[in-house]
Coordinates of C-alpha atoms in Angstrom, one line a residue:
M1 CA -12.3 20.3 8.5
R2 CA -9.2 19.6 10.7
V3 CA -7.6 22.9 9.6
Y4 CA -6.1 24.0 12.9
I5 CA -4.0 22.2 15.5
T6 CA -4.1 25.2 17.9
I7 CA -6.6 28.1 17.8
V8 CA -5.4 31.2 19.7
R9 CA -8.7 32.9 20.5
D10 CA -7.4 35.2 23.2
V11 CA -4.4 36.3 21.1
A12 CA -6.6 36.9 18.1
L13 CA -9.1 39.0 20.0
E14 CA -6.3 41.1 21.6
Q15 CA -4.6 41.7 18.3
A16 CA -7.9 42.6 16.7
R17 CA -8.6 45.1 19.4
Q18 CA -5.2 46.6 19.1
A19 CA -5.6 46.8 15.3
E20 CA -8.9 48.5 15.7
R21 CA -7.6 51.1 18.1
E22 CA -4.6 51.9 15.9
I23 CA -6.5 52.2 12.7
L24 CA -9.2 54.5 14.3
D25 CA -6.4 56.6 15.8
G26 CA -4.8 57.0 12.4
G27 CA -2.0 54.5 13.0
Y28 CA -2.7 52.4 9.9
R29 CA 0.4 50.2 9.4
G30 CA -0.3 49.0 5.8
P31 CA -2.3 46.4 3.9
M32 CA -1.7 43.6 6.4
H33 CA -3.1 45.6 9.3
G34 CA -6.1 43.8 10.8
I35 CA -5.9 40.9 8.4
P36 CA -6.5 37.4 10.0
I37 CA -3.8 34.9 9.2
A38 CA -2.8 31.3 9.9
L39 CA 0.7 29.9 10.5
K40 CA 1.7 26.4 9.6
D41 CA 2.5 24.7 12.8
N42 CA 6.2 24.4 12.1
V43 CA 6.5 28.2 12.4
E44 CA 7.8 29.1 15.8
T45 CA 5.5 31.3 18.0
Q46 CA 6.6 32.6 21.4
G47 CA 4.3 31.3 24.1
I48 CA 2.2 29.3 21.7
R49 CA 2.8 25.6 21.1
T50 CA 4.4 24.5 17.9
S51 CA 3.7 20.8 17.5
C52 CA 5.0 20.2 13.9
A53 CA 2.1 17.6 13.8
S54 CA 4.3 15.1 15.6
L55 CA 4.2 13.2 18.8
V56 CA 7.9 13.7 19.3
D57 CA 7.3 17.0 21.2
P58 CA 3.6 17.9 20.6
D59 CA 3.4 20.5 23.4
W60 CA 6.7 22.4 22.6
V61 CA 6.3 26.1 23.3
P62 CA 9.1 28.2 21.7
N63 CA 10.7 31.1 23.5
S64 CA 10.9 33.3 20.4
D65 CA 9.0 34.0 17.2
A66 CA 9.9 33.0 13.7
T67 CA 11.1 36.1 11.7
V68 CA 8.2 35.7 9.3
Y69 CA 5.6 35.8 12.1
R70 CA 7.4 38.8 13.8
K71 CA 7.2 40.7 10.5
L72 CA 3.6 39.9 10.0
R73 CA 2.8 40.9 13.6
E74 CA 4.7 44.2 13.1
A75 CA 2.6 44.7 10.0
G76 CA -0.6 44.4 12.1
A77 CA -1.8 41.0 11.1
I78 CA -4.0 39.0 13.4
L79 CA -3.1 35.4 14.2
I80 CA -6.0 33.0 14.3
G81 CA -4.1 29.8 14.9
K82 CA -1.5 27.2 14.0
A83 CA -2.5 25.2 10.9
N84 CA -2.3 21.5 10.4
L85 CA 0.5 19.9 8.3
F86 CA 2.4 16.7 7.5
E87 CA 4.6 15.6 10.4
Y88 CA 7.6 17.8 10.4
A89 CA 6.5 19.0 6.9
F90 CA 7.6 15.5 5.7
S91 CA 5.1 12.7 5.9
M92 CA 1.4 12.0 6.7
T93 CA 0.7 10.6 10.2
D94 CA -2.4 9.1 11.8
A95 CA -1.6 11.1 15.0
F96 CA -2.7 14.3 13.2
P97 CA -5.3 13.5 10.6
Q98 CA -5.0 15.6 7.5
P99 CA -7.4 18.5 6.7
L100 CA -10.3 17.6 4.4
N101 CA -10.2 18.9 0.8
P102 CA -13.0 21.5 0.9
W103 CA -14.1 20.7 -2.7
H104 CA -14.3 16.9 -2.1
P105 CA -13.6 15.6 1.4
E106 CA -12.7 12.1 0.0
R107 CA -9.8 13.7 -2.0
T108 CA -6.4 14.7 -0.7
S109 CA -5.7 18.3 0.5
A110 CA -2.0 17.5 -0.4
G111 CA 0.9 18.7 1.7
S112 CA 2.7 19.4 3.5
S113 CA 1.1 22.8 4.0
S114 CA -2.4 21.4 3.8
G115 CA -4.0 23.3 6.7
S116 CA -2.6 26.6 5.6
A117 CA -4.2 26.2 2.1
V118 CA -7.5 24.9 3.3
A119 CA -7.8 27.7 5.9
V120 CA -7.7 30.2 3.0
A121 CA -9.9 28.2 0.7
I122 CA -12.8 28.1 3.2
G123 CA -12.3 31.6 4.7
M124 CA -10.9 30.5 8.1
A125 CA -8.0 33.0 7.3
Q126 CA -7.5 35.6 4.7
G127 CA -3.9 34.6 4.3
S128 CA -1.5 32.0 5.7
I129 CA 2.1 31.0 5.9
G130 CA 3.3 27.6 4.8
S131 CA 6.6 26.2 4.0
D132 CA 7.8 24.8 0.6
T133 CA 10.7 22.4 0.3
G134 CA 9.8 20.5 -2.9
G135 CA 6.3 21.8 -3.6
S136 CA 4.7 21.7 -0.1
G137 CA 3.2 25.1 -0.6
R138 CA 2.2 24.9 -4.3
M139 CA 0.7 21.4 -4.3
P140 CA -1.9 22.3 -1.7
A141 CA -2.7 25.5 -3.7
H142 CA -3.2 23.2 -6.8
V143 CA -5.7 20.9 -5.2
N144 CA -7.5 23.3 -2.9
G145 CA -8.0 26.2 -5.4
V146 CA -6.0 29.0 -3.9
V147 CA -2.9 31.0 -4.7
G148 CA 0.4 29.7 -3.4
L149 CA 3.7 31.6 -3.8
K150 CA 7.2 30.3 -3.1
P151 CA 9.8 33.0 -3.2
T152 CA 13.4 33.0 -4.3
Y153 CA 15.6 31.1 -1.8
G154 CA 16.9 33.6 0.6
R155 CA 14.2 36.2 -0.1
A156 CA 12.3 35.5 3.2
S157 CA 14.0 34.3 6.4
R158 CA 13.9 30.7 7.5
A159 CA 14.8 31.7 11.0
G160 CA 12.3 30.1 13.3
L161 CA 10.9 27.8 10.6
V162 CA 11.5 24.3 12.0
P163 CA 13.9 22.8 9.3
L164 CA 13.3 19.9 7.0
S165 CA 16.0 20.5 4.4
F166 CA 18.0 23.6 5.1
S167 CA 19.1 24.1 1.5
L168 CA 15.6 23.7 0.0
D169 CA 13.3 25.1 2.6
N170 CA 11.4 28.3 2.0
P171 CA 8.6 30.1 3.8
S172 CA 5.6 30.3 1.5
V173 CA 2.3 32.2 1.4
F174 CA -1.3 31.4 0.5
A175 CA -4.0 33.9 -0.4
R176 CA -7.2 34.2 -2.3
T177 CA -5.7 36.5 -4.9
V178 CA -2.4 37.2 -6.6
R179 CA -2.3 40.7 -5.1
G180 CA -3.0 39.2 -1.6
A181 CA -0.1 36.8 -2.0
G182 CA 2.2 39.6 -3.1
L183 CA 1.3 41.8 -0.2
M184 CA 2.0 39.0 2.3
M185 CA 5.3 38.1 0.6
E186 CA 6.4 41.8 0.7
A187 CA 5.6 41.8 4.4
I188 CA 7.7 38.8 5.3
S189 CA 10.7 39.5 3.0
G190 CA 14.0 41.1 3.7
H191 CA 17.5 40.3 5.0
D192 CA 17.7 38.6 8.4
P193 CA 21.0 38.0 10.2
R194 CA 19.4 35.2 12.1
D195 CA 19.3 33.2 8.8
E196 CA 22.8 32.6 7.3
Y197 CA 21.3 32.0 3.9
S198 CA 19.2 35.2 3.9
A199 CA 19.9 37.4 0.9
A200 CA 21.0 41.0 1.5
V201 CA 18.9 42.4 -1.3
A202 CA 16.3 45.1 -1.3
V203 CA 12.6 44.2 -1.1
P204 CA 10.8 45.5 -4.2
D205 CA 7.2 46.6 -4.5
M206 CA 5.9 43.1 -5.0
T207 CA 2.5 44.2 -6.3
G208 CA 3.7 47.2 -8.3
K209 CA 3.6 45.4 -11.7
I210 CA 0.2 43.7 -11.2
G211 CA -2.2 45.1 -13.7
R212 CA 0.5 46.1 -16.2
D213 CA 0.2 45.0 -19.8
I214 CA 2.1 41.7 -20.5
T215 CA 2.4 42.4 -24.2
G216 CA 5.8 41.3 -25.4
L217 CA 6.7 39.3 -22.3
R218 CA 8.4 36.0 -23.3
I219 CA 6.7 33.0 -21.9
G220 CA 8.3 29.5 -22.0
V221 CA 6.0 26.5 -21.8
A222 CA 7.8 23.9 -19.6
R223 CA 8.5 20.6 -21.5
G224 CA 10.7 17.7 -20.9
Y225 CA 8.9 15.6 -18.3
T226 CA 9.9 12.0 -18.4
I227 CA 8.2 10.0 -15.6
S228 CA 4.5 10.6 -15.9
G229 CA 1.9 11.5 -18.4
V230 CA -0.4 14.5 -17.8
D231 CA -4.1 14.1 -16.9
P232 CA -6.2 15.2 -19.9
D233 CA -8.1 17.7 -17.8
V234 CA -4.9 19.2 -16.5
D235 CA -3.5 19.3 -20.0
A236 CA -6.7 21.0 -21.3
A237 CA -6.5 23.6 -18.5
M238 CA -2.9 24.4 -19.5
A239 CA -3.9 24.8 -23.1
R240 CA -6.6 27.3 -22.1
A241 CA -4.2 29.2 -19.9
L242 CA -1.7 29.4 -22.7
A243 CA -4.4 30.8 -25.0
V244 CA -5.3 33.4 -22.4
L245 CA -1.8 34.6 -22.0
Q246 CA -1.2 34.7 -25.8
G247 CA -4.4 36.7 -26.1
L248 CA -3.0 39.2 -23.7
G249 CA 0.0 39.8 -26.0
A250 CA 2.7 37.5 -24.6
S251 CA 4.9 35.6 -26.9
V252 CA 5.1 31.8 -26.3
D253 CA 7.6 29.1 -27.1
E254 CA 8.6 25.8 -25.7
A255 CA 11.2 25.6 -22.9
D256 CA 13.1 22.5 -22.1
L257 CA 13.7 22.5 -18.3
P258 CA 17.4 21.7 -17.6
Y259 CA 18.2 18.5 -15.8
V260 CA 14.5 17.7 -15.2
E261 CA 15.2 14.0 -15.7
H262 CA 17.4 14.1 -12.6
C263 CA 15.0 16.0 -10.3
V264 CA 13.7 12.9 -8.4
A265 CA 17.2 11.6 -7.6
L266 CA 18.5 15.1 -6.8
Q267 CA 15.6 15.9 -4.4
N268 CA 15.8 12.6 -2.7
A269 CA 19.6 12.8 -2.2
I270 CA 19.4 16.3 -0.8
M271 CA 16.2 16.4 1.1
L272 CA 16.3 13.0 2.7
T273 CA 19.9 13.4 3.7
E274 CA 19.4 16.8 5.3
A275 CA 16.2 15.7 7.0
A276 CA 18.0 12.7 8.5
S277 CA 20.7 15.1 9.9
V278 CA 18.0 17.3 11.4
H279 CA 16.2 14.4 13.1
Y280 CA 19.3 12.3 13.9
K281 CA 18.8 12.4 17.7
T282 CA 15.1 11.5 17.5
V283 CA 15.7 8.6 15.2
R284 CA 18.4 7.3 17.5
E285 CA 16.7 7.8 20.8
T286 CA 12.9 7.9 20.4
P287 CA 12.1 6.5 17.0
E288 CA 8.8 5.1 18.3
L289 CA 7.4 8.7 18.6
L290 CA 7.7 9.3 14.8
G291 CA 5.1 8.3 12.3
E292 CA 5.8 5.1 10.4
T293 CA 6.4 6.9 7.0
A294 CA 8.5 9.6 8.5
L295 CA 10.7 7.1 10.2
M296 CA 11.1 5.0 7.1
R297 CA 12.1 8.1 5.0
L298 CA 14.5 9.3 7.7
D299 CA 16.1 5.8 7.7
M300 CA 16.5 6.1 4.0
G301 CA 18.2 9.5 4.3
S302 CA 20.6 8.2 6.9
V303 CA 22.1 5.6 4.5
I304 CA 22.5 7.8 1.4
P305 CA 26.3 8.1 0.8
A306 CA 27.9 11.4 1.3
T307 CA 29.2 11.2 -2.3
D308 CA 25.6 11.1 -3.6
Y309 CA 24.8 14.2 -1.6
I310 CA 27.8 16.1 -2.8
H311 CA 27.2 15.0 -6.4
A312 CA 23.6 16.2 -6.1
Q313 CA 24.6 19.6 -4.9
Q314 CA 27.1 19.8 -7.8
V315 CA 24.4 19.0 -10.3
R316 CA 22.3 21.7 -8.7
K317 CA 25.0 24.2 -9.6
L318 CA 24.9 23.1 -13.2
M319 CA 21.1 23.3 -13.1
R320 CA 21.2 26.9 -11.9
N321 CA 23.7 27.9 -14.6
A322 CA 21.4 26.3 -17.2
F323 CA 18.4 28.2 -15.8
R324 CA 20.3 31.5 -16.1
E325 CA 20.7 30.7 -19.8
L326 CA 17.1 29.8 -20.1
F327 CA 16.0 33.1 -18.6
E328 CA 18.0 34.9 -21.3
R329 CA 15.3 33.6 -23.6
F330 CA 12.2 33.8 -21.4
D331 CA 10.8 36.2 -18.8
V332 CA 8.8 33.4 -17.1
I333 CA 8.1 29.7 -17.4
I334 CA 4.6 28.3 -17.1
G335 CA 3.3 24.7 -16.7
P336 CA 1.1 22.6 -14.5
A337 CA 1.6 22.6 -10.8
N338 CA 1.2 18.8 -11.0
P339 CA 0.3 16.4 -13.8
A340 CA -2.5 14.8 -11.8
R341 CA -5.8 15.7 -10.3
A342 CA -6.4 15.4 -6.5
G343 CA -6.0 11.7 -5.5
A344 CA -7.6 9.9 -2.6
A345 CA -7.4 11.4 0.9
G346 CA -4.6 9.9 3.0
S347 CA -2.7 8.5 0.0
W348 CA 0.4 9.5 -2.1
M349 CA -1.0 7.6 -5.0
T350 CA -2.8 9.1 -8.0
E351 CA -3.9 7.9 -11.4
I352 CA -3.3 9.4 -14.9
E353 CA -5.2 7.7 -17.7
G354 CA -5.5 4.5 -15.8
K355 CA -1.9 4.3 -14.7
A356 CA -0.9 4.6 -11.0
Y357 CA 1.8 7.1 -9.9
D358 CA 3.3 8.0 -6.6
L359 CA 3.1 11.8 -6.2
R360 CA 6.5 11.8 -4.5
Q361 CA 8.0 10.5 -7.7
V362 CA 6.4 12.9 -10.1
G363 CA 6.3 16.1 -8.0
P364 CA 10.0 16.9 -8.2
E365 CA 9.7 17.4 -12.0
Y366 CA 6.9 20.0 -11.6
T367 CA 7.5 21.8 -8.3
G368 CA 10.8 20.4 -6.8
I369 CA 12.8 21.6 -9.8
Y370 CA 12.2 25.2 -8.7
N371 CA 13.3 24.5 -5.2
L372 CA 16.5 22.9 -6.5
A373 CA 17.1 26.0 -8.7
G374 CA 16.1 28.4 -5.9
I375 CA 13.8 30.5 -8.1
P376 CA 10.3 32.0 -7.3
A377 CA 7.2 30.2 -8.4
I378 CA 3.5 30.8 -7.9
V379 CA 0.4 28.6 -8.4
V380 CA -2.9 30.2 -9.3
P381 CA -6.3 28.6 -9.9
A382 CA -6.7 27.6 -13.5
G383 CA -9.9 25.5 -13.8
F384 CA -11.4 22.2 -12.6
T385 CA -11.3 18.6 -13.6
S386 CA -14.4 16.7 -14.7
E387 CA -14.7 15.7 -11.1
D388 CA -14.8 19.4 -10.0
T389 CA -11.5 19.3 -8.3
P390 CA -9.2 22.4 -8.7
I391 CA -6.3 22.7 -11.2
G392 CA -3.4 25.0 -10.7
L393 CA -1.2 26.9 -13.2
Q394 CA 2.4 27.4 -12.1
I395 CA 4.5 30.4 -13.2
A396 CA 8.2 30.6 -12.3
G397 CA 10.7 33.4 -13.0
P398 CA 14.3 34.4 -12.4
W399 CA 15.9 34.8 -9.0
F400 CA 14.5 37.8 -7.1
D401 CA 12.0 38.7 -9.8
E402 CA 8.9 37.9 -7.9
P403 CA 7.3 41.2 -9.3
T404 CA 7.3 39.8 -12.9
V405 CA 6.0 36.4 -11.7
L406 CA 3.2 38.2 -9.9
Q407 CA 2.6 40.5 -13.0
V408 CA 2.0 37.5 -15.3
A409 CA -0.1 35.6 -12.6
G410 CA -2.1 38.8 -12.0
A411 CA -2.8 39.2 -15.7
Y412 CA -4.0 35.7 -16.0
E413 CA -6.1 36.0 -12.9
Q414 CA -7.8 39.2 -14.1
A415 CA -8.6 37.6 -17.4
T416 CA -10.3 34.6 -15.9
D417 CA -12.7 34.0 -13.0
W418 CA -11.3 30.7 -11.5
H419 CA -10.0 32.5 -8.4
A420 CA -13.5 33.7 -7.6
K421 CA -14.9 30.2 -7.2
R422 CA -15.6 29.0 -3.7
P423 CA -15.8 25.5 -2.3
P424 CA -19.1 24.3 -0.8
L425 CA -19.7 25.0 2.8
P426 CA -19.0 22.0 5.1
R427 CA -22.7 21.6 5.8
D428 CA -23.3 21.2 2.0
Q429 CA -20.8 18.4 1.7
A430 CA -21.6 14.7 2.2
A431 CA -20.8 13.4 5.6

């Protein structure tokens, strides 16, 4: 299934033995103790190679752990391996073929955190860490049928997460259930002086509101998309989800997302520019080691005028202010994780009602907008297309209010059984 780049058998066995000893001796550390996890291979691990799925430095071995891994290790989690991804969480490359979609191998597993999502979908890890810069965690959750949670920017430390775009990057988590995602997020959250953008705010009980009644909560249904249509199966799944939430007592109204029509331009101006600065030396000295698509996009980022970057950051401030006003009317906002079903493996292209779209040009309006605003968002399984590929429902909320986002996601999950579906075993799939 191409899930892992590196499997750490000896590390996993030793951590499992230690967890067993501690638990039997009464030293239970909490809900992550003894849980097998995967890490996206752009998460630094001391003594274990971190390839970033690139030929630039494929055997790099960091001398320290990323903060998120250190926290999970301290919580007693067991590392199984380093999961496959897009090159530098940026672009597909032939050097590291992408994981297969466990539902349909001929379809995309999305990215960039594809290996992290597939590992959870097929039971090769109970939870996993990804990264999310413009939807890199939530898109794989959408097409692989798992839960994917991106926190508020600054909630979880980026220290030791190989950067793509420092003002948009977030560690993200994958799990089979909403509660599992909340437990993982609680474990990795907290202020970290190693990350200058880490927020000095208390870590709440992330799962404490799961199971509570959502009667009276105000839900905004995201509207205002301008580039693409919405696949009829995705649209139908959203209508069903809306009916479920209304049936649980939530009030619903339409919500016009602020500056949504500018999201593609904003994300490109910011992400491509920051990525070009991160990889400046490589592009100048060893460009031949980069994948073709990554090099092309980095070249694009290097010629974006500084004025465009500054203007994009200024518009982000306006967007955040507008979201603050929006959250005076709504507790959460829901909508599709993406307007399309899973496209062909190895391709950015998808089709909606006979019209072709590039996912890089429609994704910012659905997932990237929440990275630009810096607010938490979760994707939960919400059905299947007529081709039996998963569909994800996205729920976003105000800054540092992950508990309410998880409350609504948990209520939806408990009222449906989509999360209980499992993909066929690899031996059941066509070769």
